[in-house]
PDB file of C-alpha atoms in Angstrom:
ATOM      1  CA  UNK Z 211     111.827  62.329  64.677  1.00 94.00           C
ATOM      2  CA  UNK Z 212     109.264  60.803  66.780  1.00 92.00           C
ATOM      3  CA  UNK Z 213     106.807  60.368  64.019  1.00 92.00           C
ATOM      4  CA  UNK Z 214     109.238  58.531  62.179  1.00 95.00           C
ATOM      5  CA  UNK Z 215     110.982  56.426  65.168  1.00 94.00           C
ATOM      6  CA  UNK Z 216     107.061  55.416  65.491  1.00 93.00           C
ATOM      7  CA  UNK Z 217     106.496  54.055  61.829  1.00 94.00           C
ATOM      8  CA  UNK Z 218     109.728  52.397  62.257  1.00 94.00           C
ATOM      9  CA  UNK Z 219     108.783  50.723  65.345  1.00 93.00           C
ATOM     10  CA  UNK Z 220     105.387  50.051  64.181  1.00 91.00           C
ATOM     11  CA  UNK Z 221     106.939  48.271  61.242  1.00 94.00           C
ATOM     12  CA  UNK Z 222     109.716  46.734  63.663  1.00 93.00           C
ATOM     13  CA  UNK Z 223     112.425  48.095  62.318  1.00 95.00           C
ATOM     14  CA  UNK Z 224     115.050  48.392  64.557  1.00 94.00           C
ATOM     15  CA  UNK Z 225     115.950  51.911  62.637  1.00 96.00           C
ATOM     16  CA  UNK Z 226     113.280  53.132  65.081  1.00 96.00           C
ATOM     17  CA  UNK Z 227     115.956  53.142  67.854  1.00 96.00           C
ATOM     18  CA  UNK Z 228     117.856  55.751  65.846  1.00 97.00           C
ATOM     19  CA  UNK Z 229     115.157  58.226  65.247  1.00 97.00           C
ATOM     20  CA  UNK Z 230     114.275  57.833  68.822  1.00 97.00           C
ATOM     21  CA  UNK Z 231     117.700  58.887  69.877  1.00 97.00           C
ATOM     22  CA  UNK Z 232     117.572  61.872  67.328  1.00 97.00           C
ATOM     23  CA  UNK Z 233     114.354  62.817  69.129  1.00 96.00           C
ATOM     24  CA  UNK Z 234     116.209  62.444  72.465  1.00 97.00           C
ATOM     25  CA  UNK Z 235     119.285  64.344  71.470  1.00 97.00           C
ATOM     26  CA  UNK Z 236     116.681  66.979  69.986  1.00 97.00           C
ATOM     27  CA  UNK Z 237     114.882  67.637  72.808  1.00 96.00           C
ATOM     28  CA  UNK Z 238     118.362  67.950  75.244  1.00 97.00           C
ATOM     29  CA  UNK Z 239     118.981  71.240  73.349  1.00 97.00           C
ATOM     30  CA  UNK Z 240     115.668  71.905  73.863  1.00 96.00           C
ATOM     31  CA  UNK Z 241     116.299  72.246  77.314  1.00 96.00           C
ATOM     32  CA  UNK Z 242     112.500  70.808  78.286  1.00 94.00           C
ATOM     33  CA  UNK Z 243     112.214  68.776  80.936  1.00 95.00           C
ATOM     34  CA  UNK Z 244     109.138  67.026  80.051  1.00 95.00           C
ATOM     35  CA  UNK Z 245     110.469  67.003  76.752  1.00 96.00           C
ATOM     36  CA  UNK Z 246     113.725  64.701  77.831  1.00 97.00           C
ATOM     37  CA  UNK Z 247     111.856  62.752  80.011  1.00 97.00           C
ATOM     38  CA  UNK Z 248     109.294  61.950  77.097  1.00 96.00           C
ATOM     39  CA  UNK Z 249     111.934  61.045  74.505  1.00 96.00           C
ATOM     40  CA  UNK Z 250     113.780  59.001  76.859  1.00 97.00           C
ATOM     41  CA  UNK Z 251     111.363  57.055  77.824  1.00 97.00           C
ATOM     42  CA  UNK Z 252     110.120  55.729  74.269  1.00 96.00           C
ATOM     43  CA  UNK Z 253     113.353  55.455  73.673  1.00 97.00           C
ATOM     44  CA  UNK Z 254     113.962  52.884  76.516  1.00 97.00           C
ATOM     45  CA  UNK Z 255     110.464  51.367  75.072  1.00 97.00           C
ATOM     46  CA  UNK Z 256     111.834  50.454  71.761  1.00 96.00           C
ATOM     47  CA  UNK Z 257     114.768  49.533  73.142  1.00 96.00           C
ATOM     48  CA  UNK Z 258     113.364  47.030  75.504  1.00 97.00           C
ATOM     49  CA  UNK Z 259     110.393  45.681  72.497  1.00 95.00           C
ATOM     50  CA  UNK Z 260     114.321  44.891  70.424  1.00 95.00           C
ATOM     51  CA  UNK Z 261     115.546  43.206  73.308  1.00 94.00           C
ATOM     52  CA  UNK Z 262     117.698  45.621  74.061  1.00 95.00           C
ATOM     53  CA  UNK Z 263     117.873  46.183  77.606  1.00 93.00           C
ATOM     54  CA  UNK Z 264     120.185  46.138  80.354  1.00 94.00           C
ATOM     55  CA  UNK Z 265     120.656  46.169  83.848  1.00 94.00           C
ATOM     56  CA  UNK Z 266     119.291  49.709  84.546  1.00 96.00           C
ATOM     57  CA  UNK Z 267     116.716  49.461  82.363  1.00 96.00           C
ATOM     58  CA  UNK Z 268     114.003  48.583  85.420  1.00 96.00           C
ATOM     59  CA  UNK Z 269     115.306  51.402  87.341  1.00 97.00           C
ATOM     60  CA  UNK Z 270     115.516  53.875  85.014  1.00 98.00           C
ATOM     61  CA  UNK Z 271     111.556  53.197  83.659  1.00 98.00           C
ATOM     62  CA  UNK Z 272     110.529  53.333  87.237  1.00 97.00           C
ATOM     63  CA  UNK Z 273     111.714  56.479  87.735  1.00 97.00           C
ATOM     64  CA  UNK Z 274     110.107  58.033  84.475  1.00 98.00           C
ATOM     65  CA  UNK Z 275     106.991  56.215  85.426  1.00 98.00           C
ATOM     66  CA  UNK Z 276     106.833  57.791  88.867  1.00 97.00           C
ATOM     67  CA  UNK Z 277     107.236  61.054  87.435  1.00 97.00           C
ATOM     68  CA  UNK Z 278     104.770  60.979  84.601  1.00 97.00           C
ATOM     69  CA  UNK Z 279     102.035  59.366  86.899  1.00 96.00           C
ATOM     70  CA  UNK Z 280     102.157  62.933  89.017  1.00 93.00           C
ATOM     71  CA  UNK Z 281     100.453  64.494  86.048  1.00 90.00           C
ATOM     72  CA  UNK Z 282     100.104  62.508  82.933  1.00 96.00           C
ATOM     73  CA  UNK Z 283      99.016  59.110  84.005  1.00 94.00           C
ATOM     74  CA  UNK Z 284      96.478  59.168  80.989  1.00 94.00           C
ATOM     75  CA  UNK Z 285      99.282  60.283  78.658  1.00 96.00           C
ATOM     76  CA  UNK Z 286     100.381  57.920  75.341  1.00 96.00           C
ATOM     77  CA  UNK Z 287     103.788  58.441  77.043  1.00 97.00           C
ATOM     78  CA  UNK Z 288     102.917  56.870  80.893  1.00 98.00           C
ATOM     79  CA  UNK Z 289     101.400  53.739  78.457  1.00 97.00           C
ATOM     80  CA  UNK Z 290     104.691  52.813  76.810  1.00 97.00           C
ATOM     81  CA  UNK Z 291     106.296  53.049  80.006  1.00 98.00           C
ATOM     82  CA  UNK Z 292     103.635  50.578  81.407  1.00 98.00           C
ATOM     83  CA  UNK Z 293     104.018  48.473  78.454  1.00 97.00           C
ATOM     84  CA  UNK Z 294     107.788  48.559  78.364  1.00 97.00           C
ATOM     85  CA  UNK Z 295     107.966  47.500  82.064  1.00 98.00           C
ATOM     86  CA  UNK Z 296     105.106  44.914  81.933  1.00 97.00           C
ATOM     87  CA  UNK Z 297     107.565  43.476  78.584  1.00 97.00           C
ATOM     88  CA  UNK Z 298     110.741  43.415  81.106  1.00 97.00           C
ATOM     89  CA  UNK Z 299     109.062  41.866  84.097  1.00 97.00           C
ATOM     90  CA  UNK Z 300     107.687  39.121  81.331  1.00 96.00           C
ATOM     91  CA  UNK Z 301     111.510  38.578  80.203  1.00 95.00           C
ATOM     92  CA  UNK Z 302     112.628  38.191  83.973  1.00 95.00           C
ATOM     93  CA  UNK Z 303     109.626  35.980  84.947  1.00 96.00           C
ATOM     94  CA  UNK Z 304     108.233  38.213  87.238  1.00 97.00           C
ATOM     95  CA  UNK Z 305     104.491  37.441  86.324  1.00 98.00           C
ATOM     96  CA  UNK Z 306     102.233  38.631  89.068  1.00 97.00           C
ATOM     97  CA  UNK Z 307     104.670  42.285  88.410  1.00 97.00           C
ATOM     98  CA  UNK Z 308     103.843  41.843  84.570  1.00 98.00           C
ATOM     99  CA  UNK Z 309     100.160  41.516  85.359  1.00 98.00           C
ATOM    100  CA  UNK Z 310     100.475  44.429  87.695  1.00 98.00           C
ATOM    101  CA  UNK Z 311     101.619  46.703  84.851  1.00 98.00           C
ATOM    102  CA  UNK Z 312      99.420  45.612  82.429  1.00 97.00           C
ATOM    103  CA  UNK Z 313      96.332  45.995  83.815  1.00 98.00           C
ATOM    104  CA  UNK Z 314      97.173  49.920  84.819  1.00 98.00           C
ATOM    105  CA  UNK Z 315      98.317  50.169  80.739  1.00 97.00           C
ATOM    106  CA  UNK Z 316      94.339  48.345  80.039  1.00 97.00           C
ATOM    107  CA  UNK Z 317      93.235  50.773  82.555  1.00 97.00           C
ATOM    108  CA  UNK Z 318      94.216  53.549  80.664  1.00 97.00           C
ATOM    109  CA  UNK Z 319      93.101  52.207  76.746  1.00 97.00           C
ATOM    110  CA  UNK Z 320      89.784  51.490  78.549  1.00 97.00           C
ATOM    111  CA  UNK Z 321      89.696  54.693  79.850  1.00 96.00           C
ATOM    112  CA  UNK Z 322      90.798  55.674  75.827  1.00 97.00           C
ATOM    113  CA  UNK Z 323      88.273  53.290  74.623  1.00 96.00           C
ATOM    114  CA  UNK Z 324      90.979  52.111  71.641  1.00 96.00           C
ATOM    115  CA  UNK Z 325      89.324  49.010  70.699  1.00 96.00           C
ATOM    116  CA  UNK Z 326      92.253  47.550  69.284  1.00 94.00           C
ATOM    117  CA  UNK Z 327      95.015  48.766  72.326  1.00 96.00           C
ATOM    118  CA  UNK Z 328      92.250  47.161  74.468  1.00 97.00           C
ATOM    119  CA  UNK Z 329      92.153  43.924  73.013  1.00 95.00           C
ATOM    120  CA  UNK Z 330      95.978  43.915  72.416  1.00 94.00           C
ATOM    121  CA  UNK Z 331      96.663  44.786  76.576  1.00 96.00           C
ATOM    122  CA  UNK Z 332      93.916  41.585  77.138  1.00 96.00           C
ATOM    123  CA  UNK Z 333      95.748  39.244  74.504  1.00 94.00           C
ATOM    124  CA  UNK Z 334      98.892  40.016  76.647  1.00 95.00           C
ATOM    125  CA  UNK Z 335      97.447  39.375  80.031  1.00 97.00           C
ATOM    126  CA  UNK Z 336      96.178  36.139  78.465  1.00 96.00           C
ATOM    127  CA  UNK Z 337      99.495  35.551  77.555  1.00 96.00           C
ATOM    128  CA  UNK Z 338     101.024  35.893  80.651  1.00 97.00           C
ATOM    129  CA  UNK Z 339      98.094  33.699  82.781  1.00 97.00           C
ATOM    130  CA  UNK Z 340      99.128  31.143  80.277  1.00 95.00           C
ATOM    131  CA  UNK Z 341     103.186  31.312  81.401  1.00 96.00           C
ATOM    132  CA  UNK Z 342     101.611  31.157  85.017  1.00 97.00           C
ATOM    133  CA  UNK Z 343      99.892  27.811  83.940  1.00 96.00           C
ATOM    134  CA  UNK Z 344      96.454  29.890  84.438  1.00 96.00           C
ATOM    135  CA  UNK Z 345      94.463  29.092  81.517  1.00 93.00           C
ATOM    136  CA  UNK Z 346      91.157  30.140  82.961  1.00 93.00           C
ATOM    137  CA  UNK Z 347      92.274  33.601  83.542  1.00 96.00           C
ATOM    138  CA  UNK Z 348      93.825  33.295  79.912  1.00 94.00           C
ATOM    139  CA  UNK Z 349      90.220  32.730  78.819  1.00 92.00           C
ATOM    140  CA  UNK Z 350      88.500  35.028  80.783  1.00 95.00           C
ATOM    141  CA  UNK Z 351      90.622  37.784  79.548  1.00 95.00           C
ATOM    142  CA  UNK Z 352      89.782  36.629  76.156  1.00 93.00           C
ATOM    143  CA  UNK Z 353      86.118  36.629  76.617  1.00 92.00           C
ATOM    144  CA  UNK Z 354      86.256  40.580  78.313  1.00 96.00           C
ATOM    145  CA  UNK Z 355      87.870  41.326  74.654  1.00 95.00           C
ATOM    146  CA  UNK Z 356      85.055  40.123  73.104  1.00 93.00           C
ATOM    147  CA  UNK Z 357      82.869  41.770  75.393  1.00 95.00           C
ATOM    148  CA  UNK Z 358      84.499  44.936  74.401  1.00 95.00           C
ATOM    149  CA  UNK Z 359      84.107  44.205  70.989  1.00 94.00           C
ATOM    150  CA  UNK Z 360      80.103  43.856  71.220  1.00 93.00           C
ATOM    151  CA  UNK Z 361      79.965  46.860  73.288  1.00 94.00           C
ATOM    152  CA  UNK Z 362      81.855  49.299  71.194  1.00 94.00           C
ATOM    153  CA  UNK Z 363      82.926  47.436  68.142  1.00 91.00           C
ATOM    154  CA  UNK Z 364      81.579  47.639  64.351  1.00 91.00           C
ATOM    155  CA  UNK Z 365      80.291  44.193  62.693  1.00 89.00           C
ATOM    156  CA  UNK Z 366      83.796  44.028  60.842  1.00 89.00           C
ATOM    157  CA  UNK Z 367      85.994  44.253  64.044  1.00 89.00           C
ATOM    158  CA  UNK Z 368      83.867  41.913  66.001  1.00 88.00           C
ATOM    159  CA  UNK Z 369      84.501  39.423  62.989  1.00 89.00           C
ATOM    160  CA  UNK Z 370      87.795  40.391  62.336  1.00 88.00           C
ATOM    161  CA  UNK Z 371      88.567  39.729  66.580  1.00 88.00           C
ATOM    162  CA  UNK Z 372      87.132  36.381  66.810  1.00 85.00           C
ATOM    163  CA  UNK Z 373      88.812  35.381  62.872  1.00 85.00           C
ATOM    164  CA  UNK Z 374      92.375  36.364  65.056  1.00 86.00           C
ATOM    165  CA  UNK Z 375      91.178  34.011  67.972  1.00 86.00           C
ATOM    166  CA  UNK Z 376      90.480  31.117  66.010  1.00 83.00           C
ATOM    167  CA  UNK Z 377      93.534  31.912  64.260  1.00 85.00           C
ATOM    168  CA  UNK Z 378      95.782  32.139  66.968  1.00 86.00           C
ATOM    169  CA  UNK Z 379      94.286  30.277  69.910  1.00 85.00           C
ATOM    170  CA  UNK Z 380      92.063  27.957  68.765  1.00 81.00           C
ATOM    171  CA  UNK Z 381      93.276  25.680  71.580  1.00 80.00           C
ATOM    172  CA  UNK Z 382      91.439  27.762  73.755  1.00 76.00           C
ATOM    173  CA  UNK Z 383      87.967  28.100  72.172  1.00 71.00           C
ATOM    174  CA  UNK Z 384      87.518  24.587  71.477  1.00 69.00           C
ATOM    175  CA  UNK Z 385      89.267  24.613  67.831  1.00 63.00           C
ATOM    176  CA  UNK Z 386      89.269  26.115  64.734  1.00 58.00           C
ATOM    177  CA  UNK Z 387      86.353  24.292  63.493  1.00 60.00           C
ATOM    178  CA  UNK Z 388      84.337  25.983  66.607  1.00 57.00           C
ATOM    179  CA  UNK Z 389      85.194  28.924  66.415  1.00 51.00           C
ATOM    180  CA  UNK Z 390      83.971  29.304  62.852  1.00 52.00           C
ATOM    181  CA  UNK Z 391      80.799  27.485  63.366  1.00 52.00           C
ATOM    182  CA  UNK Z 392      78.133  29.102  60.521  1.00 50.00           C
ATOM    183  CA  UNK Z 393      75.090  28.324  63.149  1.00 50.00           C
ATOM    184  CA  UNK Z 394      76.429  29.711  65.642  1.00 50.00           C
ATOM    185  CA  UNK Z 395      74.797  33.084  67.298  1.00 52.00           C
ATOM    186  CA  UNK Z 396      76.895  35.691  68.425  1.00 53.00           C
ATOM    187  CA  UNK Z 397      76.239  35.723  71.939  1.00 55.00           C
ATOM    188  CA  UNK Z 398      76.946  32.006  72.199  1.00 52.00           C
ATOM    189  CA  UNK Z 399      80.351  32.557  71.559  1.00 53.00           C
ATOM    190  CA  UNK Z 400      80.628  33.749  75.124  1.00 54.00           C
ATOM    191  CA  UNK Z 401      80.509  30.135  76.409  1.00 53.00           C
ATOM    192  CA  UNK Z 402      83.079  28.775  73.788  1.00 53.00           C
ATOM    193  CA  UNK Z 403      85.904  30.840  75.434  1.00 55.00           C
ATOM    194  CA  UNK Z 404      84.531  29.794  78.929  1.00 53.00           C
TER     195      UNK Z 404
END
């Protein structure tokens, strides 16, 4: 169920919330603790990335995030509670709390070393320095995913990271025409985003 809930979601599909329920239901006649907890708490995810939550949304990831940090704070499971918290403190304009979350969830993809979960958690923390009025930091956190990309990266996902920059913020790299610039080395790019 889980497998499928995560193509779903993947694909946002909103069926995803279904599946995840199944999986939920599934594992209460399990009787597994860790289980429940683990179901639950994607299913909260998916229902906060629909828009879906409520009240006791907050509370209830809280909890499962206190739990799972005990002994699975490097788990896939402790990162979409992260993510799903750092997505509800966005909604409710709590920045500096959405920042707070989503540099533990880059903490862990670093610690993965998931190229593309790494740039994704920086594109968001960009994202939110930009609501703050913060551009700076929005570039900064731009340039450290291009840093990662150089480090670790093949020649394709280097070109295929800064394609998506000039794609989506060229405002921030001093245009589109920049950005794409045949003469220009790799390592210059660096001072672009700055």
């Amino acid at each position: 169920y889980t497998l499928v809930a995560s193509g779903l979601r993947n694909a946002e599909d909103a069926e995803a919330i279904a599946w995840y329920t199944k999986a939920y239901d599934t594992a209460l006649e399990m009787e597994d603790e860790i289980l429940i907890k683990s179901a639950y708490a994607f299913l909260l995810w998916v229902r906060v990335e629909f828009e879906l939550q409520n009240e006791t949304t907050t509370e209830q990831l809280q909890e499962l995030l206190s739990f799972f940090e005990l002994h699975f704070s490097n788990s896939f499971v402790f990162y979409a509670i992260l993510l799903a918290l750092q997505a509800v403190s966005t909604v409710e304009e709590a920045y500096e709390q959405a920042i707070h979350y989503e540099k533990r969830s880059l903490n862990i993809v670093e610690h993965w070393q998931n190229l593309y979960l790494i740039s994704e958690s920086l594109h968001k923390l960009a994202d939110t320095y930009l609501l703050m009025d913060l551009p700076d930091e929005a570039k900064l956190q731009h340039l450290k995913a291009l840093e990662w990309h150089l480090a670790i990266g093949q020649d394709w996902q280097t070109l295929g990271f800064l394609w998506a920059k000039a794609v989506i913020i060229p405002d921030l790299i001093g245009g589109k025409e920049t950005a794409v610039s045949p003469q220009l080395p790799i390592n210059a790019l660096q001072s672009i985003i700055l």
